[in-house]
């Protein structure tokens, strides 16, 4: 299976294409990730136009009544 691009490779690629330093590009990606997590927790979803959407996923808890009691 082919491996995806590493964070370092992504930073270098974007920095080269945008004519920025690796440090500036890494800071931008870190800010984007922090914002995405914060907004997903707050609103349940975060959309990056042209890329995709992050959605908060929550597994429902099983009600205690639905579990059959164990008889001894």
Tab-separated table of N, CA, C and O in Angstrom:
chain	number	residue	atom	x	y	z
A	1	UNK	N	0.848	-1.179	0.000
A	1	UNK	CA	0.000	0.000	0.000
A	1	UNK	C	0.896	1.246	0.000
A	1	UNK	O	1.868	1.331	0.729
A	2	UNK	N	0.543	2.213	-0.787
A	2	UNK	CA	1.324	3.446	-0.886
A	2	UNK	C	1.109	4.309	0.354
A	2	UNK	O	0.000	4.395	0.874
A	3	UNK	N	2.179	4.918	0.826
A	3	UNK	CA	2.077	5.791	1.985
A	3	UNK	C	1.726	7.202	1.531
A	3	UNK	O	2.124	7.639	0.465
A	4	UNK	N	0.996	7.903	2.380
A	4	UNK	CA	0.637	9.287	2.092
A	4	UNK	C	1.795	10.222	2.386
A	4	UNK	O	2.839	9.826	2.902
A	5	UNK	N	1.604	11.458	2.075
A	5	UNK	CA	2.624	12.485	2.301
A	5	UNK	C	2.746	12.743	3.799
A	5	UNK	O	1.745	12.880	4.490
A	6	UNK	N	3.964	12.838	4.286
A	6	UNK	CA	4.179	13.151	5.703
A	6	UNK	C	3.933	14.634	5.938
A	6	UNK	O	3.878	15.427	4.986
A	7	UNK	N	3.819	15.005	7.212
A	7	UNK	CA	3.616	16.411	7.554
A	7	UNK	C	4.793	17.248	7.073
A	7	UNK	O	4.614	18.330	6.511
A	8	UNK	N	6.004	16.744	7.276
A	8	UNK	CA	7.206	17.467	6.848
A	8	UNK	C	7.227	17.652	5.339
A	8	UNK	O	7.533	18.746	4.839
A	9	UNK	N	6.873	16.601	4.606
A	9	UNK	CA	6.851	16.689	3.143
A	9	UNK	C	5.795	17.692	2.679
A	9	UNK	O	6.025	18.456	1.731
A	10	UNK	N	4.638	17.690	3.350
A	10	UNK	CA	3.576	18.635	3.006
A	10	UNK	C	4.026	20.067	3.272
A	10	UNK	O	3.822	20.957	2.436
A	11	UNK	N	4.648	20.298	4.416
A	11	UNK	CA	5.142	21.638	4.759
A	11	UNK	C	6.143	22.109	3.712
A	11	UNK	O	6.069	23.243	3.224
A	12	UNK	N	7.098	21.254	3.364
A	12	UNK	CA	8.116	21.631	2.377
A	12	UNK	C	7.495	21.928	1.015
A	12	UNK	O	7.871	22.890	0.346
A	13	UNK	N	6.554	21.092	0.608
A	13	UNK	CA	5.902	21.282	-0.693
A	13	UNK	C	5.141	22.608	-0.738
A	13	UNK	O	5.281	23.381	-1.693
A	14	UNK	N	4.328	22.862	0.282
A	14	UNK	CA	3.553	24.107	0.322
A	14	UNK	C	4.457	25.323	0.419
A	14	UNK	O	4.216	26.342	-0.232
A	15	UNK	N	5.496	25.233	1.236
A	15	UNK	CA	6.430	26.351	1.398
A	15	UNK	C	7.090	26.693	0.064
A	15	UNK	O	7.226	27.867	-0.295
A	16	UNK	N	7.478	25.664	-0.674
A	16	UNK	CA	8.114	25.891	-1.973
A	16	UNK	C	7.143	26.528	-2.964
A	16	UNK	O	7.477	27.500	-3.628
A	17	UNK	N	5.929	25.996	-3.027
A	17	UNK	CA	4.936	26.512	-3.978
A	17	UNK	C	4.477	27.928	-3.639
A	17	UNK	O	4.196	28.725	-4.529
A	18	UNK	N	4.377	28.230	-2.346
A	18	UNK	CA	3.873	29.536	-1.917
A	18	UNK	C	4.981	30.545	-1.636
A	18	UNK	O	4.700	31.675	-1.242
A	19	UNK	N	6.221	30.109	-1.797
A	19	UNK	CA	7.385	30.951	-1.544
A	19	UNK	C	7.384	31.500	-0.119
A	19	UNK	O	7.579	32.689	0.125
A	20	UNK	N	7.152	30.604	0.822
A	20	UNK	CA	7.191	30.919	2.248
A	20	UNK	C	8.276	30.063	2.896
A	20	UNK	O	8.768	29.116	2.293
A	21	UNK	N	8.592	30.377	4.138
A	21	UNK	CA	9.541	29.537	4.858
A	21	UNK	C	8.810	28.309	5.386
A	21	UNK	O	7.573	28.311	5.531
A	22	UNK	N	9.570	27.268	5.696
A	22	UNK	CA	8.978	26.067	6.281
A	22	UNK	C	8.313	26.402	7.615
A	22	UNK	O	7.268	25.854	7.950
A	23	UNK	N	8.932	27.305	8.376
A	23	UNK	CA	8.407	27.692	9.686
A	23	UNK	C	7.040	28.375	9.554
A	23	UNK	O	6.110	28.085	10.307
A	24	UNK	N	6.918	29.278	8.580
A	24	UNK	CA	5.640	29.972	8.358
A	24	UNK	C	4.562	28.984	7.923
A	24	UNK	O	3.420	29.049	8.388
A	25	UNK	N	4.927	28.078	7.038
A	25	UNK	CA	3.964	27.105	6.531
A	25	UNK	C	3.529	26.149	7.632
A	25	UNK	O	2.339	25.839	7.755
A	26	UNK	N	4.470	25.695	8.458
A	26	UNK	CA	4.137	24.799	9.566
A	26	UNK	C	3.221	25.501	10.562
A	26	UNK	O	2.276	24.893	11.085
A	27	UNK	N	3.475	26.789	10.821
A	27	UNK	CA	2.629	27.560	11.738
A	27	UNK	C	1.211	27.674	11.186
A	27	UNK	O	0.233	27.564	11.938
A	28	UNK	N	1.093	27.890	9.877
A	28	UNK	CA	-0.229	27.968	9.261
A	28	UNK	C	-0.983	26.648	9.400
A	28	UNK	O	-2.152	26.624	9.777
A	29	UNK	N	-0.313	25.537	9.110
A	29	UNK	CA	-0.969	24.232	9.207
A	29	UNK	C	-1.381	23.928	10.642
A	29	UNK	O	-2.455	23.360	10.882
A	30	UNK	N	-0.554	24.299	11.599
A	30	UNK	CA	-0.878	24.091	13.011
A	30	UNK	C	-2.104	24.916	13.411
A	30	UNK	O	-3.002	24.427	14.092
A	31	UNK	N	-2.160	26.162	12.965
A	31	UNK	CA	-3.310	27.026	13.246
A	31	UNK	C	-4.579	26.473	12.591
A	31	UNK	O	-5.650	26.473	13.197
A	32	UNK	N	-4.459	25.988	11.369
A	32	UNK	CA	-5.605	25.396	10.680
A	32	UNK	C	-6.118	24.184	11.440
A	32	UNK	O	-7.328	24.032	11.644
A	33	UNK	N	-5.213	23.322	11.901
A	33	UNK	CA	-5.614	22.131	12.650
A	33	UNK	C	-6.281	22.504	13.973
A	33	UNK	O	-7.320	21.940	14.334
A	34	UNK	N	-5.707	23.463	14.699
A	34	UNK	CA	-6.286	23.915	15.966
A	34	UNK	C	-7.686	24.485	15.756
A	34	UNK	O	-8.609	24.191	16.517
A	35	UNK	N	-7.831	25.307	14.718
A	35	UNK	CA	-9.130	25.917	14.404
A	35	UNK	C	-10.147	24.851	14.028
A	35	UNK	O	-11.302	24.896	14.467
A	36	UNK	N	-9.731	23.878	13.232
A	36	UNK	CA	-10.634	22.802	12.806
A	36	UNK	C	-11.136	22.005	13.999
A	36	UNK	O	-12.336	21.723	14.110
A	37	UNK	N	-10.249	21.654	14.917
A	37	UNK	CA	-10.649	20.887	16.099
A	37	UNK	C	-11.588	21.711	16.969
A	37	UNK	O	-12.637	21.232	17.408
A	38	UNK	N	-11.241	22.967	17.209
A	38	UNK	CA	-12.050	23.848	18.053
A	38	UNK	C	-13.460	24.029	17.478
A	38	UNK	O	-14.459	23.893	18.189
A	39	UNK	N	-13.535	24.318	16.195
A	39	UNK	CA	-14.838	24.550	15.562
A	39	UNK	C	-15.660	23.267	15.447
A	39	UNK	O	-16.879	23.301	15.565
A	40	UNK	N	-14.995	22.133	15.235
A	40	UNK	CA	-15.721	20.864	15.167
A	40	UNK	C	-16.319	20.525	16.518
A	40	UNK	O	-17.467	20.078	16.602
A	41	UNK	N	-15.563	20.741	17.589
A	41	UNK	CA	-16.092	20.502	18.933
A	41	UNK	C	-17.249	21.436	19.244
A	41	UNK	O	-18.243	21.039	19.840
A	42	UNK	N	-17.124	22.697	18.831
A	42	UNK	CA	-18.124	23.722	19.138
A	42	UNK	C	-19.402	23.557	18.310
A	42	UNK	O	-20.508	23.615	18.834
A	43	UNK	N	-19.259	23.369	16.984
A	43	UNK	CA	-20.407	23.366	16.080
A	43	UNK	C	-20.780	21.993	15.528
A	43	UNK	O	-21.766	21.877	14.811
A	44	UNK	N	-19.971	20.995	15.808
A	44	UNK	CA	-20.279	19.662	15.305
A	44	UNK	C	-19.719	19.386	13.919
A	44	UNK	O	-19.735	18.255	13.460
A	45	UNK	N	-19.244	20.417	13.231
A	45	UNK	CA	-18.641	20.225	11.909
A	45	UNK	C	-17.772	21.419	11.546
A	45	UNK	O	-17.912	22.503	12.101
A	46	UNK	N	-16.844	21.183	10.621
A	46	UNK	CA	-15.954	22.229	10.135
A	46	UNK	C	-15.674	21.930	8.672
A	46	UNK	O	-15.212	20.851	8.328
A	47	UNK	N	-15.960	22.879	7.787
A	47	UNK	CA	-15.762	22.685	6.359
A	47	UNK	C	-14.587	23.510	5.876
A	47	UNK	O	-14.492	24.695	6.162
A	48	UNK	N	-13.704	22.854	5.137
A	48	UNK	CA	-12.608	23.541	4.454
A	48	UNK	C	-13.011	23.544	2.980
A	48	UNK	O	-12.964	22.496	2.325
A	49	UNK	N	-13.463	24.685	2.463
A	49	UNK	CA	-13.964	24.738	1.089
A	49	UNK	C	-12.955	24.167	0.089
A	49	UNK	O	-11.776	24.476	0.118
A	50	UNK	N	-13.462	23.294	-0.767
A	50	UNK	CA	-12.634	22.695	-1.794
A	50	UNK	C	-11.844	21.484	-1.338
A	50	UNK	O	-11.194	20.816	-2.125
A	51	UNK	N	-11.878	21.198	-0.020
A	51	UNK	CA	-11.114	20.060	0.504
A	51	UNK	C	-12.030	19.024	1.142
A	51	UNK	O	-12.019	17.863	0.778
A	52	UNK	N	-12.810	19.438	2.119
A	52	UNK	CA	-13.685	18.478	2.777
A	52	UNK	C	-14.287	19.027	4.048
A	52	UNK	O	-14.129	20.197	4.391
A	53	UNK	N	-14.969	18.139	4.762
A	53	UNK	CA	-15.680	18.524	5.971
A	53	UNK	C	-15.299	17.568	7.101
A	53	UNK	O	-15.231	16.363	6.903
A	54	UNK	N	-15.034	18.134	8.282
A	54	UNK	CA	-14.846	17.338	9.486
A	54	UNK	C	-16.168	17.348	10.236
A	54	UNK	O	-16.802	18.388	10.385
A	55	UNK	N	-16.586	16.175	10.690
A	55	UNK	CA	-17.853	16.057	11.397
A	55	UNK	C	-17.602	15.368	12.722
A	55	UNK	O	-16.878	14.376	12.795
A	56	UNK	N	-18.201	15.895	13.774
A	56	UNK	CA	-18.082	15.288	15.094
A	56	UNK	C	-18.891	14.008	15.097
A	56	UNK	O	-20.062	13.987	14.727
A	57	UNK	N	-18.260	12.930	15.507
A	57	UNK	CA	-18.909	11.623	15.530
A	57	UNK	C	-19.065	11.180	16.970
A	57	UNK	O	-18.106	11.201	17.733
A	58	UNK	N	-20.261	10.802	17.321
A	58	UNK	CA	-20.527	10.395	18.700
A	58	UNK	C	-21.270	9.074	18.689
A	58	UNK	O	-22.273	8.920	18.002
A	59	UNK	N	-20.776	8.140	19.446
A	59	UNK	CA	-21.426	6.839	19.546
A	59	UNK	C	-22.470	6.924	20.652
A	59	UNK	O	-22.174	7.335	21.774
A	60	UNK	N	-23.691	6.520	20.312
A	60	UNK	CA	-24.776	6.567	21.285
A	60	UNK	C	-24.546	5.523	22.375
A	60	UNK	O	-24.079	4.415	22.113
A	61	UNK	N	-24.872	5.886	23.590
A	61	UNK	CA	-24.751	4.951	24.702
A	61	UNK	C	-25.958	4.021	24.712
A	61	UNK	O	-27.078	4.434	24.425
A	62	UNK	N	-25.725	2.780	25.036
A	62	UNK	CA	-26.810	1.810	25.119
A	62	UNK	C	-27.522	2.006	26.449
A	62	UNK	O	-26.885	2.105	27.500
A	63	UNK	N	-28.834	2.071	26.376
A	63	UNK	CA	-29.625	2.253	27.590
A	63	UNK	C	-29.477	1.036	28.495
A	63	UNK	O	-29.411	-0.100	28.034
A	64	UNK	N	-29.421	1.244	29.796
A	64	UNK	CA	-29.276	0.145	30.754
A	64	UNK	C	-30.444	-0.830	30.676
A	64	UNK	O	-30.298	-2.007	30.950
A	65	UNK	N	-31.634	-0.330	30.317
A	65	UNK	CA	-32.816	-1.179	30.262
A	65	UNK	C	-32.715	-2.233	29.164
A	65	UNK	O	-33.345	-3.280	29.260
A	66	UNK	N	-31.957	-1.956	28.151
A	66	UNK	CA	-31.912	-2.886	27.015
A	66	UNK	C	-30.956	-4.051	27.228
A	66	UNK	O	-30.984	-5.012	26.485
A	67	UNK	N	-30.140	-3.988	28.254
A	67	UNK	CA	-29.205	-5.066	28.534
A	67	UNK	C	-29.904	-6.103	29.413
A	67	UNK	O	-30.453	-5.768	30.469
A	68	UNK	N	-29.892	-7.347	28.962
A	68	UNK	CA	-30.550	-8.416	29.724
A	68	UNK	C	-29.773	-8.693	31.006
A	68	UNK	O	-28.553	-8.857	30.958
A	69	UNK	N	-30.449	-8.743	32.134
A	69	UNK	CA	-29.755	-9.010	33.379
A	69	UNK	C	-29.250	-10.458	33.426
A	69	UNK	O	-29.861	-11.350	32.875
A	70	UNK	N	-28.137	-10.647	34.093
A	70	UNK	CA	-27.576	-11.984	34.250
A	70	UNK	C	-28.190	-12.614	35.487
A	70	UNK	O	-28.153	-12.042	36.574
A	71	UNK	N	-28.761	-13.805	35.305
A	71	UNK	CA	-29.367	-14.490	36.432
A	71	UNK	C	-28.408	-15.537	36.940
A	71	UNK	O	-27.794	-16.260	36.176
A	72	UNK	N	-28.315	-15.646	38.254
A	72	UNK	CA	-27.412	-16.639	38.877
A	72	UNK	C	-28.174	-17.834	39.318
A	72	UNK	O	-29.280	-17.848	39.668
